[in-house]
Coordinates of N, CA and C in Angstrom, one line a residue:
L1 N 78.3 1.9 -60.3 CA 77.0 3.0 -60.9 C 77.5 3.9 -60.8
E2 N 77.4 4.8 -61.5 CA 77.3 6.5 -61.5 C 76.0 6.8 -61.3
D3 N 76.0 8.4 -60.6 CA 75.4 8.8 -60.1 C 74.9 9.8 -61.0
V4 N 73.7 9.7 -61.4 CA 73.5 10.4 -63.3 C 72.0 11.4 -62.8
A5 N 72.4 12.1 -61.8 CA 71.0 12.8 -61.1 C 70.9 13.9 -62.3
S6 N 72.0 15.0 -62.7 CA 71.8 16.2 -63.4 C 71.6 15.6 -65.0
Q7 N 71.7 14.4 -65.3 CA 71.7 13.8 -66.3 C 70.6 13.3 -66.7
Q8 N 69.8 12.9 -65.5 CA 68.4 12.3 -65.8 C 67.6 13.9 -65.9
K9 N 67.9 14.6 -64.8 CA 66.9 16.0 -65.4 C 67.1 16.4 -66.3
S10 N 67.4 16.4 -67.4 CA 67.7 17.0 -69.0 C 66.5 15.7 -69.7
F11 N 66.9 14.7 -69.3 CA 66.3 13.6 -70.2 C 64.9 13.7 -69.9
V12 N 64.7 13.4 -68.8 CA 63.2 13.9 -68.3 C 62.0 14.8 -68.7
A13 N 62.9 16.3 -68.9 CA 62.7 17.4 -69.0 C 62.1 17.0 -70.5
L14 N 62.9 16.3 -71.3 CA 62.9 16.1 -72.5 C 61.5 15.3 -72.9
L15 N 61.4 14.5 -72.1 CA 60.3 13.4 -72.3 C 58.9 13.9 -71.3
A16 N 59.0 14.6 -70.9 CA 58.1 15.5 -70.3 C 57.5 16.6 -71.2
A17 N 58.1 17.1 -72.1 CA 57.6 17.8 -73.0 C 57.0 17.1 -74.2
I18 N 57.8 15.9 -74.4 CA 57.4 15.1 -75.7 C 55.9 14.7 -74.9
A19 N 55.5 14.5 -73.6 CA 54.0 13.9 -73.4 C 53.7 14.9 -73.4
V20 N 53.6 16.2 -72.9 CA 52.8 17.1 -73.1 C 52.5 17.3 -74.9
D21 N 53.4 17.6 -75.7 CA 53.3 17.9 -77.3 C 52.1 16.6 -77.5
R22 N 52.1 15.3 -76.8 CA 51.5 14.5 -77.5 C 50.2 14.1 -76.6
G23 N 49.6 15.3 -75.9 CA 48.3 15.1 -74.9 C 48.3 14.1 -74.0
V24 N 49.2 13.7 -73.5 CA 49.2 12.4 -72.7 C 49.4 13.2 -71.0
L25 N 50.6 14.5 -70.7 CA 50.4 15.0 -69.9 C 50.5 16.5 -69.8
D26 N 49.5 16.8 -68.5 CA 48.9 18.1 -68.5 C 49.9 18.9 -66.9
M27 N 50.7 19.8 -67.4 CA 51.7 20.3 -66.7 C 50.7 21.6 -65.2
S28 N 49.6 21.3 -65.5 CA 49.1 22.2 -64.6 C 48.0 21.4 -63.7
R29 N 47.9 19.7 -63.9 CA 47.3 19.2 -63.4 C 48.5 19.0 -61.8
P30 N 47.4 18.5 -60.9 CA 48.4 18.2 -59.3 C 48.9 17.0 -59.8
V31 N 50.5 16.4 -59.4 CA 51.1 15.2 -59.7 C 50.1 14.2 -58.7
S32 N 49.5 14.6 -57.6 CA 48.8 13.3 -57.3 C 47.2 12.6 -58.0
A33 N 46.9 13.8 -58.7 CA 45.9 13.1 -60.2 C 46.7 12.3 -61.0
Y34 N 47.9 12.3 -60.8 CA 48.6 11.1 -61.3 C 49.3 9.8 -60.9
V35 N 50.1 9.9 -59.6 CA 50.6 9.1 -59.0 C 49.7 8.8 -57.6
G36 N 48.8 9.4 -57.7 CA 48.0 9.1 -56.2 C 48.4 10.3 -55.0
A37 N 47.4 10.3 -54.4 CA 47.4 11.2 -52.7 C 48.4 10.4 -52.0
G38 N 49.1 11.3 -51.2 CA 50.0 10.6 -50.4 C 51.4 10.3 -50.7
W39 N 51.8 10.8 -51.8 CA 53.2 10.7 -51.8 C 54.4 11.8 -51.7
S40 N 53.7 12.7 -51.0 CA 54.4 13.5 -50.1 C 54.7 13.4 -48.7
K41 N 54.9 13.8 -47.9 CA 54.7 14.4 -46.4 C 53.9 15.5 -45.6
A42 N 53.8 16.2 -47.1 CA 53.1 17.0 -46.9 C 51.3 17.1 -46.3
T43 N 50.8 17.9 -46.1 CA 49.6 17.4 -46.0 C 48.5 17.0 -47.1
L44 N 47.2 16.6 -47.3 CA 46.7 16.2 -48.5 C 46.4 17.6 -49.1
E45 N 45.7 18.9 -48.5 CA 46.0 20.2 -49.1 C 47.0 21.0 -50.0
Q46 N 48.4 20.8 -49.1 CA 49.6 21.8 -49.4 C 49.9 20.8 -50.7
E47 N 49.6 19.3 -50.5 CA 50.4 18.4 -51.7 C 49.2 18.6 -52.9
S48 N 47.9 18.6 -52.9 CA 47.5 18.8 -54.0 C 47.6 20.2 -54.6
A49 N 48.6 21.1 -54.3 CA 48.5 22.5 -54.9 C 50.2 22.6 -55.8
I50 N 50.5 21.2 -55.4 CA 51.7 21.0 -56.0 C 51.5 20.1 -57.7
E51 N 51.5 20.9 -58.8 CA 51.6 20.7 -59.9 C 52.2 20.2 -60.5
V52 N 52.1 19.0 -61.4 CA 53.4 18.7 -62.4 C 54.3 20.1 -62.6
R53 N 54.2 20.8 -63.3 CA 55.5 21.9 -63.5 C 56.0 22.4 -62.4
H54 N 55.7 22.2 -61.4 CA 56.3 22.7 -60.0 C 57.5 21.9 -59.7
L55 N 57.4 20.5 -59.8 CA 58.4 19.6 -59.7 C 59.6 19.6 -61.1
L56 N 59.0 19.6 -62.6 CA 60.0 20.6 -63.1 C 61.0 22.0 -63.4
E57 N 59.8 22.6 -62.4 CA 60.8 24.0 -62.5 C 61.1 23.8 -60.6
M58 N 61.2 22.8 -59.8 CA 62.1 22.8 -58.9 C 61.5 24.0 -57.9
N59 N 60.3 24.0 -57.9 CA 59.3 24.9 -56.7 C 58.3 24.6 -56.2
S60 N 58.3 22.9 -56.1 CA 57.3 22.0 -55.5 C 57.1 22.6 -53.8
G61 N 57.9 23.3 -53.2 CA 58.3 23.6 -51.7 C 58.2 22.3 -50.5
L62 N 58.5 21.5 -51.5 CA 59.0 20.1 -50.3 C 60.4 20.2 -50.0
D63 N 60.7 19.6 -49.1 CA 62.6 19.3 -48.7 C 63.0 18.4 -49.3
E64 N 64.0 17.8 -49.4 CA 64.6 16.4 -49.6 C 63.8 15.1 -49.5
A65 N 63.1 15.6 -48.0 CA 62.5 14.4 -47.4 C 61.1 14.3 -47.8
F66 N 60.8 15.0 -48.5 CA 59.8 15.1 -49.3 C 58.5 16.0 -48.2
G67 N 59.2 17.0 -47.1 CA 58.3 17.4 -46.3 C 58.1 18.7 -46.4
F68 N 56.8 19.3 -46.0 CA 56.3 20.8 -46.5 C 57.7 21.9 -46.0
E69 N 57.9 22.8 -46.9 CA 58.7 23.9 -46.4 C 58.0 25.2 -47.0
A70 N 57.3 25.3 -47.9 CA 56.9 26.4 -48.7 C 55.5 26.2 -49.5
P71 N 54.7 26.9 -49.5 CA 53.8 27.2 -50.5 C 54.0 26.5 -52.0
A72 N 53.9 25.6 -52.5 CA 54.1 25.5 -53.9 C 54.4 26.3 -54.7
G73 N 55.7 27.3 -55.8 CA 55.8 27.8 -56.6 C 56.2 29.0 -55.7
A74 N 56.3 29.5 -54.2 CA 57.2 30.0 -53.6 C 58.4 30.2 -53.9
R75 N 59.4 28.9 -54.0 CA 61.1 29.2 -54.0 C 61.3 27.9 -54.7
F76 N 62.3 28.6 -55.2 CA 63.5 27.5 -55.9 C 64.3 26.7 -55.1
F77 N 64.3 25.4 -55.0 CA 65.1 25.0 -54.4 C 65.5 23.2 -55.3
Y78 N 66.7 23.4 -55.4 CA 67.5 22.3 -56.5 C 67.1 20.8 -55.6
N79 N 66.4 20.4 -56.2 CA 65.7 19.0 -55.6 C 65.9 17.4 -56.0
T80 N 66.6 17.1 -56.1 CA 66.8 15.9 -57.0 C 65.5 15.0 -56.6
P81 N 65.3 14.1 -55.2 CA 64.5 13.2 -54.9 C 63.2 13.7 -55.3
V82 N 62.6 14.8 -55.2 CA 61.0 15.5 -55.6 C 61.2 15.3 -57.1
Y83 N 62.3 16.1 -57.7 CA 62.5 15.7 -59.0 C 62.1 14.2 -59.4
A84 N 62.8 13.7 -59.3 CA 62.5 12.0 -59.3 C 61.3 11.6 -59.5
V85 N 60.4 12.4 -59.1 CA 58.6 11.6 -59.1 C 58.1 11.8 -60.3
L86 N 58.9 12.9 -61.2 CA 58.2 13.0 -62.6 C 58.6 12.1 -63.3
K87 N 59.4 10.7 -63.1 CA 59.5 9.5 -64.0 C 58.5 9.3 -63.4
S88 N 57.5 9.0 -62.7 CA 56.6 8.1 -62.3 C 55.3 8.9 -62.4
V89 N 55.3 10.1 -62.4 CA 54.2 10.7 -63.2 C 54.4 10.3 -64.7
L90 N 55.1 10.6 -65.7 CA 55.3 10.2 -66.6 C 54.8 8.7 -67.6
E91 N 55.3 7.8 -66.2 CA 54.9 6.7 -66.6 C 53.3 6.6 -66.5
K92 N 52.8 6.9 -65.1 CA 51.4 6.7 -65.5 C 50.5 7.5 -66.3
A93 N 51.4 8.7 -66.8 CA 50.6 9.3 -67.9 C 50.5 8.6 -69.5
S94 N 51.5 8.1 -69.0 CA 52.1 7.6 -70.9 C 51.1 6.0 -70.8
G95 N 51.2 5.8 -69.5 CA 50.7 4.2 -69.8 C 51.5 3.0 -70.0

């Protein structure tokens, strides 16, 4: 098997754009609105501030182990594991 982390980011971003265009995904909704609370190791308050767009923009504020490091939107961090949550978000949003 090959690591396709960078390839998946482009493909997932394209799917997210299609979902937004079709009205099934709202980039400003919290990630937990799609996948449920407790998907990260942040407190529920910190986690609820992480919007779908923060995953796409890689500024969720989480580390690679899903622990809180900074408020959502505060800093960029190239974080493949957290970005991959977008796959579950898209699955839930699209049914």
